[in-house]
GROMACS .gro file of C-alpha atoms in nm:
model
  485
    1UNK     CA    1   0.000   0.000   0.000
    2UNK     CA    2   0.270   0.230   0.082
    3UNK     CA    3   0.454   0.170  -0.241
    4UNK     CA    4   0.131   0.215  -0.447
    5UNK     CA    5   0.042   0.562  -0.303
    6UNK     CA    6   0.365   0.742  -0.407
    7UNK     CA    7   0.292   0.756  -0.779
    8UNK     CA    8  -0.048   0.903  -0.719
    9UNK     CA    9   0.093   1.162  -0.482
   10UNK     CA   10   0.347   1.269  -0.746
   11UNK     CA   11   0.076   1.288  -1.004
   12UNK     CA   12  -0.138   1.520  -0.788
   13UNK     CA   13   0.155   1.748  -0.714
   14UNK     CA   14   0.240   1.781  -1.081
   15UNK     CA   15  -0.121   1.859  -1.167
   16UNK     CA   16  -0.143   2.131  -0.902
   17UNK     CA   17   0.179   2.290  -1.024
   18UNK     CA   18   0.051   2.293  -1.384
   19UNK     CA   19  -0.275   2.460  -1.277
   20UNK     CA   20  -0.080   2.731  -1.094
   21UNK     CA   21   0.146   2.791  -1.396
   22UNK     CA   22  -0.152   2.805  -1.635
   23UNK     CA   23  -0.329   3.061  -1.419
   24UNK     CA   24  -0.017   3.283  -1.414
   25UNK     CA   25   0.013   3.278  -1.796
   26UNK     CA   26  -0.354   3.377  -1.830
   27UNK     CA   27  -0.305   3.664  -1.588
   28UNK     CA   28  -0.002   3.788  -1.789
   29UNK     CA   29  -0.198   3.786  -2.115
   30UNK     CA   30  -0.473   4.001  -1.958
   31UNK     CA   31  -0.220   4.284  -1.863
   32UNK     CA   32  -0.265   4.610  -2.089
   33UNK     CA   33   0.005   4.700  -2.351
   34UNK     CA   34   0.062   5.049  -2.211
   35UNK     CA   35   0.179   4.902  -1.883
   36UNK     CA   36   0.419   4.643  -2.018
   37UNK     CA   37   0.678   4.566  -1.752
   38UNK     CA   38   1.045   4.582  -1.793
   39UNK     CA   39   1.242   4.257  -1.811
   40UNK     CA   40   1.296   4.258  -1.437
   41UNK     CA   41   0.953   4.392  -1.340
   42UNK     CA   42   0.864   4.088  -1.129
   43UNK     CA   43   1.181   4.127  -0.924
   44UNK     CA   44   1.196   4.444  -0.720
   45UNK     CA   45   1.526   4.623  -0.793
   46UNK     CA   46   1.716   4.817  -0.535
   47UNK     CA   47   1.858   5.153  -0.669
   48UNK     CA   48   2.234   5.196  -0.662
   49UNK     CA   49   2.348   5.480  -0.439
   50UNK     CA   50   2.455   5.797  -0.640
   51UNK     CA   51   2.266   5.695  -0.956
   52UNK     CA   52   1.967   5.921  -1.054
   53UNK     CA   53   1.640   5.744  -1.077
   54UNK     CA   54   1.482   5.809  -1.421
   55UNK     CA   55   1.140   5.962  -1.413
   56UNK     CA   56   0.863   5.794  -1.596
   57UNK     CA   57   0.779   5.997  -1.915
   58UNK     CA   58   0.435   6.132  -1.958
   59UNK     CA   59   0.287   6.027  -2.289
   60UNK     CA   60   0.094   6.323  -2.450
   61UNK     CA   61  -0.238   6.284  -2.612
   62UNK     CA   62  -0.267   6.215  -2.987
   63UNK     CA   63  -0.382   6.577  -3.073
   64UNK     CA   64  -0.087   6.733  -2.891
   65UNK     CA   65   0.158   6.503  -3.075
   66UNK     CA   66   0.030   6.607  -3.422
   67UNK     CA   67   0.047   6.983  -3.350
   68UNK     CA   68   0.398   6.956  -3.208
   69UNK     CA   69   0.523   6.762  -3.510
   70UNK     CA   70   0.359   7.009  -3.749
   71UNK     CA   71   0.524   7.303  -3.573
   72UNK     CA   72   0.866   7.136  -3.586
   73UNK     CA   73   0.824   7.063  -3.959
   74UNK     CA   74   0.736   7.429  -4.030
   75UNK     CA   75   1.035   7.556  -3.832
   76UNK     CA   76   1.266   7.313  -4.012
   77UNK     CA   77   1.131   7.429  -4.353
   78UNK     CA   78   1.192   7.796  -4.263
   79UNK     CA   79   1.549   7.716  -4.164
   80UNK     CA   80   1.604   7.530  -4.494
   81UNK     CA   81   1.468   7.828  -4.693
   82UNK     CA   82   1.699   8.067  -4.507
   83UNK     CA   83   1.997   7.842  -4.576
   84UNK     CA   84   1.905   7.820  -4.949
   85UNK     CA   85   1.886   8.205  -4.974
   86UNK     CA   86   2.220   8.237  -4.798
   87UNK     CA   87   2.381   7.985  -5.034
   88UNK     CA   88   2.241   8.170  -5.342
   89UNK     CA   89   2.380   8.504  -5.218
   90UNK     CA   90   2.721   8.348  -5.157
   91UNK     CA   91   2.720   8.192  -5.506
   92UNK     CA   92   2.634   8.529  -5.662
   93UNK     CA   93   2.912   8.699  -5.464
   94UNK     CA   94   3.156   8.430  -5.575
   95UNK     CA   95   3.063   8.484  -5.941
   96UNK     CA   96   3.113   8.861  -5.900
   97UNK     CA   97   3.457   8.802  -5.750
   98UNK     CA   98   3.545   8.572  -6.041
   99UNK     CA   99   3.447   8.841  -6.293
  100UNK     CA  100   3.650   9.107  -6.108
  101UNK     CA  101   3.950   8.873  -6.097
  102UNK     CA  102   3.922   8.808  -6.471
  103UNK     CA  103   3.913   9.183  -6.543
  104UNK     CA  104   4.217   9.244  -6.322
  105UNK     CA  105   4.407   8.965  -6.497
  106UNK     CA  106   4.328   9.118  -6.837
  107UNK     CA  107   4.444   9.463  -6.721
  108UNK     CA  108   4.759   9.308  -6.575
  109UNK     CA  109   4.845   9.134  -6.902
  110UNK     CA  110   4.780   9.453  -7.100
  111UNK     CA  111   5.004   9.657  -6.870
  112UNK     CA  112   5.281   9.397  -6.891
  113UNK     CA  113   5.261   9.406  -7.269
  114UNK     CA  114   5.256   9.788  -7.275
  115UNK     CA  115   5.569   9.832  -7.063
  116UNK     CA  116   5.753   9.538  -7.223
  117UNK     CA  117   5.787   9.318  -6.914
  118UNK     CA  118   5.714   9.005  -7.118
  119UNK     CA  119   6.010   9.071  -7.345
  120UNK     CA  120   6.229   9.146  -7.045
  121UNK     CA  121   6.126   8.820  -6.876
  122UNK     CA  122   6.202   8.623  -7.191
  123UNK     CA  123   6.545   8.778  -7.213
  124UNK     CA  124   6.607   8.716  -6.844
  125UNK     CA  125   6.496   8.354  -6.871
  126UNK     CA  126   6.721   8.302  -7.173
  127UNK     CA  127   7.018   8.446  -6.987
  128UNK     CA  128   6.950   8.222  -6.687
  129UNK     CA  129   6.928   7.907  -6.900
  130UNK     CA  130   7.247   8.002  -7.084
  131UNK     CA  131   7.432   8.062  -6.757
  132UNK     CA  132   7.360   7.712  -6.622
  133UNK     CA  133   7.222   7.572  -6.300
  134UNK     CA  134   7.459   7.764  -6.074
  135UNK     CA  135   7.319   8.105  -6.161
  136UNK     CA  136   7.112   8.286  -5.900
  137UNK     CA  137   6.796   8.469  -5.993
  138UNK     CA  138   6.481   8.590  -5.828
  139UNK     CA  139   6.195   8.341  -5.834
  140UNK     CA  140   5.928   8.400  -6.093
  141UNK     CA  141   5.556   8.359  -6.052
  142UNK     CA  142   5.352   8.105  -6.245
  143UNK     CA  143   5.226   8.371  -6.486
  144UNK     CA  144   5.581   8.498  -6.550
  145UNK     CA  145   5.715   8.145  -6.604
  146UNK     CA  146   5.447   8.086  -6.866
  147UNK     CA  147   5.543   8.414  -7.035
  148UNK     CA  148   5.898   8.288  -7.082
  149UNK     CA  149   5.796   7.946  -7.214
  150UNK     CA  150   5.764   7.744  -6.893
  151UNK     CA  151   5.497   7.486  -6.822
  152UNK     CA  152   5.223   7.486  -6.565
  153UNK     CA  153   4.914   7.285  -6.488
  154UNK     CA  154   4.710   7.603  -6.444
  155UNK     CA  155   4.489   7.700  -6.736
  156UNK     CA  156   4.623   8.035  -6.865
  157UNK     CA  157   4.367   8.115  -7.134
  158UNK     CA  158   4.314   8.491  -7.159
  159UNK     CA  159   4.005   8.614  -6.975
  160UNK     CA  160   3.825   8.929  -7.083
  161UNK     CA  161   3.917   9.171  -7.362
  162UNK     CA  162   4.235   9.376  -7.374
  163UNK     CA  163   4.189   9.756  -7.405
  164UNK     CA  164   4.197   9.894  -7.758
  165UNK     CA  165   4.522  10.052  -7.870
  166UNK     CA  166   4.505  10.430  -7.908
  167UNK     CA  167   4.593  10.518  -8.268
  168UNK     CA  168   4.574  10.895  -8.215
  169UNK     CA  169   4.894  11.102  -8.224
  170UNK     CA  170   5.027  11.228  -7.889
  171UNK     CA  171   4.921  11.572  -7.780
  172UNK     CA  172   5.181  11.849  -7.773
  173UNK     CA  173   5.167  12.223  -7.719
  174UNK     CA  174   5.061  12.360  -8.064
  175UNK     CA  175   5.288  12.633  -8.200
  176UNK     CA  176   5.200  12.611  -8.572
  177UNK     CA  177   4.874  12.702  -8.745
  178UNK     CA  178   4.799  12.338  -8.825
  179UNK     CA  179   4.731  12.120  -8.517
  180UNK     CA  180   4.863  11.766  -8.502
  181UNK     CA  181   4.586  11.595  -8.301
  182UNK     CA  182   4.254  11.546  -8.478
  183UNK     CA  183   3.913  11.595  -8.322
  184UNK     CA  184   3.747  11.269  -8.206
  185UNK     CA  185   3.444  11.148  -8.395
  186UNK     CA  186   3.125  11.337  -8.314
  187UNK     CA  187   3.306  11.601  -8.105
  188UNK     CA  188   3.301  11.977  -8.169
  189UNK     CA  189   3.592  12.202  -8.069
  190UNK     CA  190   3.537  12.575  -8.047
  191UNK     CA  191   3.870  12.758  -8.037
  192UNK     CA  192   3.871  13.134  -7.980
  193UNK     CA  193   4.212  13.290  -8.033
  194UNK     CA  194   4.390  13.625  -8.018
  195UNK     CA  195   4.708  13.720  -8.202
  196UNK     CA  196   4.920  14.032  -8.162
  197UNK     CA  197   5.193  14.109  -8.414
  198UNK     CA  198   5.444  14.391  -8.434
  199UNK     CA  199   5.697  14.469  -8.705
  200UNK     CA  200   5.925  14.759  -8.789
  201UNK     CA  201   6.129  14.825  -9.100
  202UNK     CA  202   6.366  15.097  -9.216
  203UNK     CA  203   6.376  15.204  -9.579
  204UNK     CA  204   6.640  15.418  -9.744
  205UNK     CA  205   6.591  15.512 -10.112
  206UNK     CA  206   6.862  15.695 -10.309
  207UNK     CA  207   6.743  15.844 -10.638
  208UNK     CA  208   7.011  16.046 -10.826
  209UNK     CA  209   7.376  16.027 -10.937
  210UNK     CA  210   7.714  16.078 -10.772
  211UNK     CA  211   7.975  16.329 -10.882
  212UNK     CA  212   8.242  16.176 -10.666
  213UNK     CA  213   8.195  15.874 -10.436
  214UNK     CA  214   8.112  16.095 -10.138
  215UNK     CA  215   7.867  16.338 -10.308
  216UNK     CA  216   7.515  16.242 -10.417
  217UNK     CA  217   7.299  16.470 -10.631
  218UNK     CA  218   6.933  16.370 -10.619
  219UNK     CA  219   6.670  16.251 -10.373
  220UNK     CA  220   6.728  16.065 -10.046
  221UNK     CA  221   6.408  15.914  -9.908
  222UNK     CA  222   6.434  15.765  -9.559
  223UNK     CA  223   6.134  15.597  -9.404
  224UNK     CA  224   6.065  15.403  -9.086
  225UNK     CA  225   5.751  15.187  -9.085
  226UNK     CA  226   5.595  15.046  -8.766
  227UNK     CA  227   5.302  14.808  -8.806
  228UNK     CA  228   5.076  14.660  -8.539
  229UNK     CA  229   4.826  14.389  -8.624
  230UNK     CA  230   4.568  14.237  -8.391
  231UNK     CA  231   4.357  13.941  -8.499
  232UNK     CA  232   4.073  13.783  -8.307
  233UNK     CA  233   3.941  13.460  -8.455
  234UNK     CA  234   3.702  13.175  -8.386
  235UNK     CA  235   3.780  12.831  -8.526
  236UNK     CA  236   3.523  12.549  -8.533
  237UNK     CA  237   3.655  12.192  -8.571
  238UNK     CA  238   3.429  11.888  -8.600
  239UNK     CA  239   3.536  11.524  -8.601
  240UNK     CA  240   3.363  11.348  -8.892
  241UNK     CA  241   3.547  11.023  -8.811
  242UNK     CA  242   3.836  10.943  -8.580
  243UNK     CA  243   4.068  11.013  -8.875
  244UNK     CA  244   3.888  11.298  -9.055
  245UNK     CA  245   3.799  11.645  -8.933
  246UNK     CA  246   3.675  11.969  -9.089
  247UNK     CA  247   3.752  12.323  -8.971
  248UNK     CA  248   3.619  12.670  -9.042
  249UNK     CA  249   3.806  12.979  -8.919
  250UNK     CA  250   3.656  13.328  -8.911
  251UNK     CA  251   3.902  13.612  -8.828
  252UNK     CA  252   3.848  13.975  -8.737
  253UNK     CA  253   4.148  14.196  -8.814
  254UNK     CA  254   4.256  14.533  -8.679
  255UNK     CA  255   4.573  14.688  -8.817
  256UNK     CA  256   4.758  15.015  -8.764
  257UNK     CA  257   5.067  15.145  -8.941
  258UNK     CA  258   5.281  15.450  -8.862
  259UNK     CA  259   5.523  15.571  -9.131
  260UNK     CA  260   5.787  15.819  -9.021
  261UNK     CA  261   5.943  16.015  -9.310
  262UNK     CA  262   5.999  16.359  -9.457
  263UNK     CA  263   5.795  16.505  -9.737
  264UNK     CA  264   5.961  16.501 -10.076
  265UNK     CA  265   6.072  16.826 -10.244
  266UNK     CA  266   5.968  17.040  -9.947
  267UNK     CA  267   6.310  17.112  -9.802
  268UNK     CA  268   6.188  17.037  -9.452
  269UNK     CA  269   6.416  16.886  -9.188
  270UNK     CA  270   6.127  16.766  -8.970
  271UNK     CA  271   6.003  16.410  -8.972
  272UNK     CA  272   5.633  16.360  -9.010
  273UNK     CA  273   5.421  16.065  -8.909
  274UNK     CA  274   5.164  15.928  -9.153
  275UNK     CA  275   4.921  15.695  -8.977
  276UNK     CA  276   4.668  15.456  -9.126
  277UNK     CA  277   4.443  15.190  -8.974
  278UNK     CA  278   4.173  14.949  -9.073
  279UNK     CA  279   3.952  14.682  -8.922
  280UNK     CA  280   3.691  14.433  -9.031
  281UNK     CA  281   3.628  14.069  -9.117
  282UNK     CA  282   3.937  13.898  -9.258
  283UNK     CA  283   3.966  13.613  -9.507
  284UNK     CA  284   3.754  13.315  -9.398
  285UNK     CA  285   3.934  12.979  -9.421
  286UNK     CA  286   3.814  12.617  -9.450
  287UNK     CA  287   4.042  12.318  -9.382
  288UNK     CA  288   4.005  11.940  -9.399
  289UNK     CA  289   4.254  11.703  -9.229
  290UNK     CA  290   4.296  11.327  -9.256
  291UNK     CA  291   4.523  11.091  -9.061
  292UNK     CA  292   4.701  10.866  -9.311
  293UNK     CA  293   4.838  10.589  -9.088
  294UNK     CA  294   4.849  10.432  -8.742
  295UNK     CA  295   5.167  10.543  -8.573
  296UNK     CA  296   5.310  10.436  -8.241
  297UNK     CA  297   5.628  10.428  -8.035
  298UNK     CA  298   5.920  10.512  -8.264
  299UNK     CA  299   5.679  10.526  -8.559
  300UNK     CA  300   5.567  10.851  -8.720
  301UNK     CA  301   5.209  10.972  -8.765
  302UNK     CA  302   5.122  11.147  -9.093
  303UNK     CA  303   4.829  11.388  -9.134
  304UNK     CA  304   4.740  11.530  -9.476
  305UNK     CA  305   4.544  11.854  -9.493
  306UNK     CA  306   4.401  12.096  -9.748
  307UNK     CA  307   4.320  12.460  -9.671
  308UNK     CA  308   4.116  12.701  -9.883
  309UNK     CA  309   4.134  13.075  -9.815
  310UNK     CA  310   3.865  13.307  -9.944
  311UNK     CA  311   3.883  13.683 -10.006
  312UNK     CA  312   3.606  13.798  -9.775
  313UNK     CA  313   3.829  14.065  -9.622
  314UNK     CA  314   3.882  14.408  -9.773
  315UNK     CA  315   4.169  14.368 -10.019
  316UNK     CA  316   4.453  14.617 -10.092
  317UNK     CA  317   4.293  14.724 -10.422
  318UNK     CA  318   3.974  14.848 -10.255
  319UNK     CA  319   4.139  15.103 -10.026
  320UNK     CA  320   4.237  15.451 -10.140
  321UNK     CA  321   4.607  15.518 -10.205
  322UNK     CA  322   4.765  15.860 -10.138
  323UNK     CA  323   4.905  15.933 -10.482
  324UNK     CA  324   4.842  16.240 -10.694
  325UNK     CA  325   5.035  16.077 -10.977
  326UNK     CA  326   5.107  15.710 -11.027
  327UNK     CA  327   5.297  15.565 -10.734
  328UNK     CA  328   5.554  15.406 -10.964
  329UNK     CA  329   5.656  15.757 -11.068
  330UNK     CA  330   5.565  15.909 -10.736
  331UNK     CA  331   5.662  16.276 -10.728
  332UNK     CA  332   5.405  16.395 -10.479
  333UNK     CA  333   5.203  16.220 -10.213
  334UNK     CA  334   5.317  15.946  -9.982
  335UNK     CA  335   5.225  15.645 -10.194
  336UNK     CA  336   5.067  15.488  -9.888
  337UNK     CA  337   4.710  15.359  -9.841
  338UNK     CA  338   4.484  15.581  -9.638
  339UNK     CA  339   4.318  15.274  -9.484
  340UNK     CA  340   4.474  14.934  -9.419
  341UNK     CA  341   4.322  14.626  -9.584
  342UNK     CA  342   4.199  14.327  -9.380
  343UNK     CA  343   4.254  14.061  -9.646
  344UNK     CA  344   4.503  13.961  -9.915
  345UNK     CA  345   4.268  14.004 -10.210
  346UNK     CA  346   4.343  13.662 -10.364
  347UNK     CA  347   4.191  13.315 -10.343
  348UNK     CA  348   4.442  13.060 -10.215
  349UNK     CA  349   4.468  12.682 -10.192
  350UNK     CA  350   4.724  12.522  -9.963
  351UNK     CA  351   4.791  12.146  -9.944
  352UNK     CA  352   5.028  12.014  -9.678
  353UNK     CA  353   5.141  11.727  -9.459
  354UNK     CA  354   5.195  11.731  -9.081
  355UNK     CA  355   5.406  11.460  -8.918
  356UNK     CA  356   5.460  11.362  -8.555
  357UNK     CA  357   5.729  11.124  -8.434
  358UNK     CA  358   5.703  11.017  -8.067
  359UNK     CA  359   6.036  10.932  -7.906
  360UNK     CA  360   5.995  10.913  -7.530
  361UNK     CA  361   6.008  11.154  -7.354
  362UNK     CA  362   5.975  11.404  -7.644
  363UNK     CA  363   5.765  11.427  -7.960
  364UNK     CA  364   5.913  11.564  -8.283
  365UNK     CA  365   5.676  11.728  -8.532
  366UNK     CA  366   5.675  11.945  -8.841
  367UNK     CA  367   5.486  12.072  -9.148
  368UNK     CA  368   5.549  12.093  -9.522
  369UNK     CA  369   5.304  12.292  -9.737
  370UNK     CA  370   5.266  12.485 -10.061
  371UNK     CA  371   5.036  12.790 -10.087
  372UNK     CA  372   4.903  12.862 -10.435
  373UNK     CA  373   4.765  13.214 -10.494
  374UNK     CA  374   4.532  13.238 -10.792
  375UNK     CA  375   4.570  13.516 -11.046
  376UNK     CA  376   4.319  13.802 -11.069
  377UNK     CA  377   4.216  13.981 -11.388
  378UNK     CA  378   4.084  14.334 -11.449
  379UNK     CA  379   4.231  14.462 -11.125
  380UNK     CA  380   4.212  14.834 -11.050
  381UNK     CA  381   4.286  15.055 -10.754
  382UNK     CA  382   4.160  15.390 -10.632
  383UNK     CA  383   4.400  15.686 -10.620
  384UNK     CA  384   4.346  15.997 -10.412
  385UNK     CA  385   4.209  16.277 -10.635
  386UNK     CA  386   4.284  16.069 -10.946
  387UNK     CA  387   4.006  15.810 -10.972
  388UNK     CA  388   4.064  15.451 -11.085
  389UNK     CA  389   4.390  15.312 -11.213
  390UNK     CA  390   4.376  14.992 -11.418
  391UNK     CA  391   4.637  14.734 -11.324
  392UNK     CA  392   4.531  14.443 -11.548
  393UNK     CA  393   4.630  14.092 -11.435
  394UNK     CA  394   4.799  14.060 -11.098
  395UNK     CA  395   4.955  13.742 -10.959
  396UNK     CA  396   5.117  13.746 -10.616
  397UNK     CA  397   5.395  13.500 -10.540
  398UNK     CA  398   5.330  13.148 -10.415
  399UNK     CA  399   5.464  13.041 -10.074
  400UNK     CA  400   5.655  12.727  -9.978
  401UNK     CA  401   5.655  12.667  -9.603
  402UNK     CA  402   5.852  12.424  -9.388
  403UNK     CA  403   5.856  12.396  -9.010
  404UNK     CA  404   6.001  12.163  -8.749
  405UNK     CA  405   5.979  12.144  -8.371
  406UNK     CA  406   5.975  11.928  -8.063
  407UNK     CA  407   5.738  11.900  -7.767
  408UNK     CA  408   5.795  11.782  -7.412
  409UNK     CA  409   5.524  11.693  -7.158
  410UNK     CA  410   5.623  11.839  -6.821
  411UNK     CA  411   5.341  11.664  -6.632
  412UNK     CA  412   4.988  11.541  -6.697
  413UNK     CA  413   4.861  11.898  -6.752
  414UNK     CA  414   5.149  12.110  -6.882
  415UNK     CA  415   5.363  12.072  -7.195
  416UNK     CA  416   5.633  12.278  -7.367
  417UNK     CA  417   5.723  12.313  -7.737
  418UNK     CA  418   5.989  12.488  -7.941
  419UNK     CA  419   6.021  12.508  -8.318
  420UNK     CA  420   6.127  12.699  -8.626
  421UNK     CA  421   5.919  12.802  -8.928
  422UNK     CA  422   6.056  12.926  -9.260
  423UNK     CA  423   5.871  13.041  -9.571
  424UNK     CA  424   5.987  13.126  -9.923
  425UNK     CA  425   5.768  13.391 -10.092
  426UNK     CA  426   5.777  13.434 -10.470
  427UNK     CA  427   5.774  13.760 -10.668
  428UNK     CA  428   5.459  13.950 -10.766
  429UNK     CA  429   5.380  13.980 -11.136
  430UNK     CA  430   5.161  14.225 -11.325
  431UNK     CA  431   5.050  14.137 -11.676
  432UNK     CA  432   5.309  13.859 -11.686
  433UNK     CA  433   5.600  14.082 -11.581
  434UNK     CA  434   5.768  14.116 -11.244
  435UNK     CA  435   5.651  14.425 -11.057
  436UNK     CA  436   5.938  14.676 -11.007
  437UNK     CA  437   6.077  14.642 -10.659
  438UNK     CA  438   5.936  14.291 -10.609
  439UNK     CA  439   6.185  14.023 -10.505
  440UNK     CA  440   6.183  13.680 -10.347
  441UNK     CA  441   6.154  13.696  -9.972
  442UNK     CA  442   6.254  13.455  -9.696
  443UNK     CA  443   6.060  13.468  -9.369
  444UNK     CA  444   6.202  13.288  -9.065
  445UNK     CA  445   6.037  13.268  -8.724
  446UNK     CA  446   6.153  13.107  -8.400
  447UNK     CA  447   5.853  12.969  -8.210
  448UNK     CA  448   5.823  12.893  -7.839
  449UNK     CA  449   5.496  12.770  -7.691
  450UNK     CA  450   5.330  12.609  -7.394
  451UNK     CA  451   5.003  12.438  -7.314
  452UNK     CA  452   4.813  12.392  -6.989
  453UNK     CA  453   4.499  12.180  -6.950
  454UNK     CA  454   4.245  12.348  -6.725
  455UNK     CA  455   4.009  12.048  -6.720
  456UNK     CA  456   3.895  11.764  -6.944
  457UNK     CA  457   3.733  12.005  -7.192
  458UNK     CA  458   3.940  12.325  -7.184
  459UNK     CA  459   4.306  12.398  -7.256
  460UNK     CA  460   4.509  12.719  -7.281
  461UNK     CA  461   4.780  12.740  -7.549
  462UNK     CA  462   5.040  13.017  -7.570
  463UNK     CA  463   5.285  13.081  -7.856
  464UNK     CA  464   5.561  13.340  -7.896
  465UNK     CA  465   5.711  13.398  -8.240
  466UNK     CA  466   6.036  13.593  -8.283
  467UNK     CA  467   6.138  13.710  -8.629
  468UNK     CA  468   6.477  13.582  -8.745
  469UNK     CA  469   6.496  13.747  -9.087
  470UNK     CA  470   6.457  14.118  -9.161
  471UNK     CA  471   6.124  14.089  -9.344
  472UNK     CA  472   5.961  13.879  -9.069
  473UNK     CA  473   5.748  14.047  -8.799
  474UNK     CA  474   5.959  14.121  -8.494
  475UNK     CA  475   5.725  13.955  -8.245
  476UNK     CA  476   5.401  13.759  -8.262
  477UNK     CA  477   5.203  13.647  -7.957
  478UNK     CA  478   4.914  13.402  -7.994
  479UNK     CA  479   4.675  13.273  -7.727
  480UNK     CA  480   4.426  12.992  -7.800
  481UNK     CA  481   4.160  12.839  -7.576
  482UNK     CA  482   4.016  12.522  -7.739
  483UNK     CA  483   3.693  12.399  -7.578
  484UNK     CA  484   3.547  12.056  -7.647
  485UNK     CA  485   3.172  11.991  -7.672
   0.00000   0.00000   0.00000
């Protein structure tokens, strides 16, 4: 009996233990998800001293969670938009800096080419290579090493456009009538000017015969002539192209002459002064100029020009001459005009060439021209108390002119020039024959001038001419003020 009860007892114990275990599993399955225990929830844990006990988080409601997430998304989007705007501004600034760098590189290359640094670097590199590895030299930059034929991994393609080369002649202080620098295209230059000229001449005429070398029987006529001429003019120059300009010059002339002499056949020992003056519009001129070539350093510029002179001024044949008889056989009267003319009385055409040769720091320049005076027919003049005198055909002498000079720029505003002008004047002919007393004349003038630029549009030019030969005016002063519009 005892042995038979043990298996049953074991069976009852196992059944009770299974029921207890099954009831525990059912209780665990009925526990809510929100309160799921931690792995050691059934075993109470004792906190370690010094370790903070984490607080149990409070789970918000579903509406609060959605609004919080939406707010965070909006804030994150605003930050992204701000960062995109900042990146775009930085990209634009970077592109601007690239363009500025390209422009500076182009200017740098142009300046190097203008001053000849590239050629100097090539020569220096050639000397270094010829001297061998032991030579010492300053290090060269990557751009300089490429200029002398070196290699580099950097792309050295030219960026931008080099400035255009100026093909206009250099500006100098003008001392001649024909300027060397043409007016730019579409520009108008108005140039008012004033010229003062003074000349004096002594004349001694001996008409008679000598008995012995020391005794003269006849007439001795001694005269001293002093002439003052003032000319105010306005010249208008317009640039048709960069190489072609047209000019019109309108002068106003005032002249005064004093002749000191003694009256003929009066037996007087007193000198008398015969004065005459005249004023009015002078001969209007028109000129066209054209630059023939593109000059440069150590290369001349050539400018061809053609000037036409009218006879708008009062000519010498229109004024009254103080002669009772013909002046060629003057026995009475002075033979002088009672009023001075303001023009030459002849149409003229003058072609010429102006050249400029820059040779740093000076500029050499000059002119060559030929003035052709056209013949006049049926010329007559008015004599005092004698009416008209027919002269027939009159042809004044042509003029060949040559001039040369040099200019020096003192600074960016002031310049100085000096030169010499010489003209050869032909004889005057009447009815195909040389007029008695007419001879070839040489006129030489030493010219000194200066120029000062007041601003970008106005310049003051000053010229002093000193007569070298006897027939040249003693002194001529000219002031010009060209203004650009």
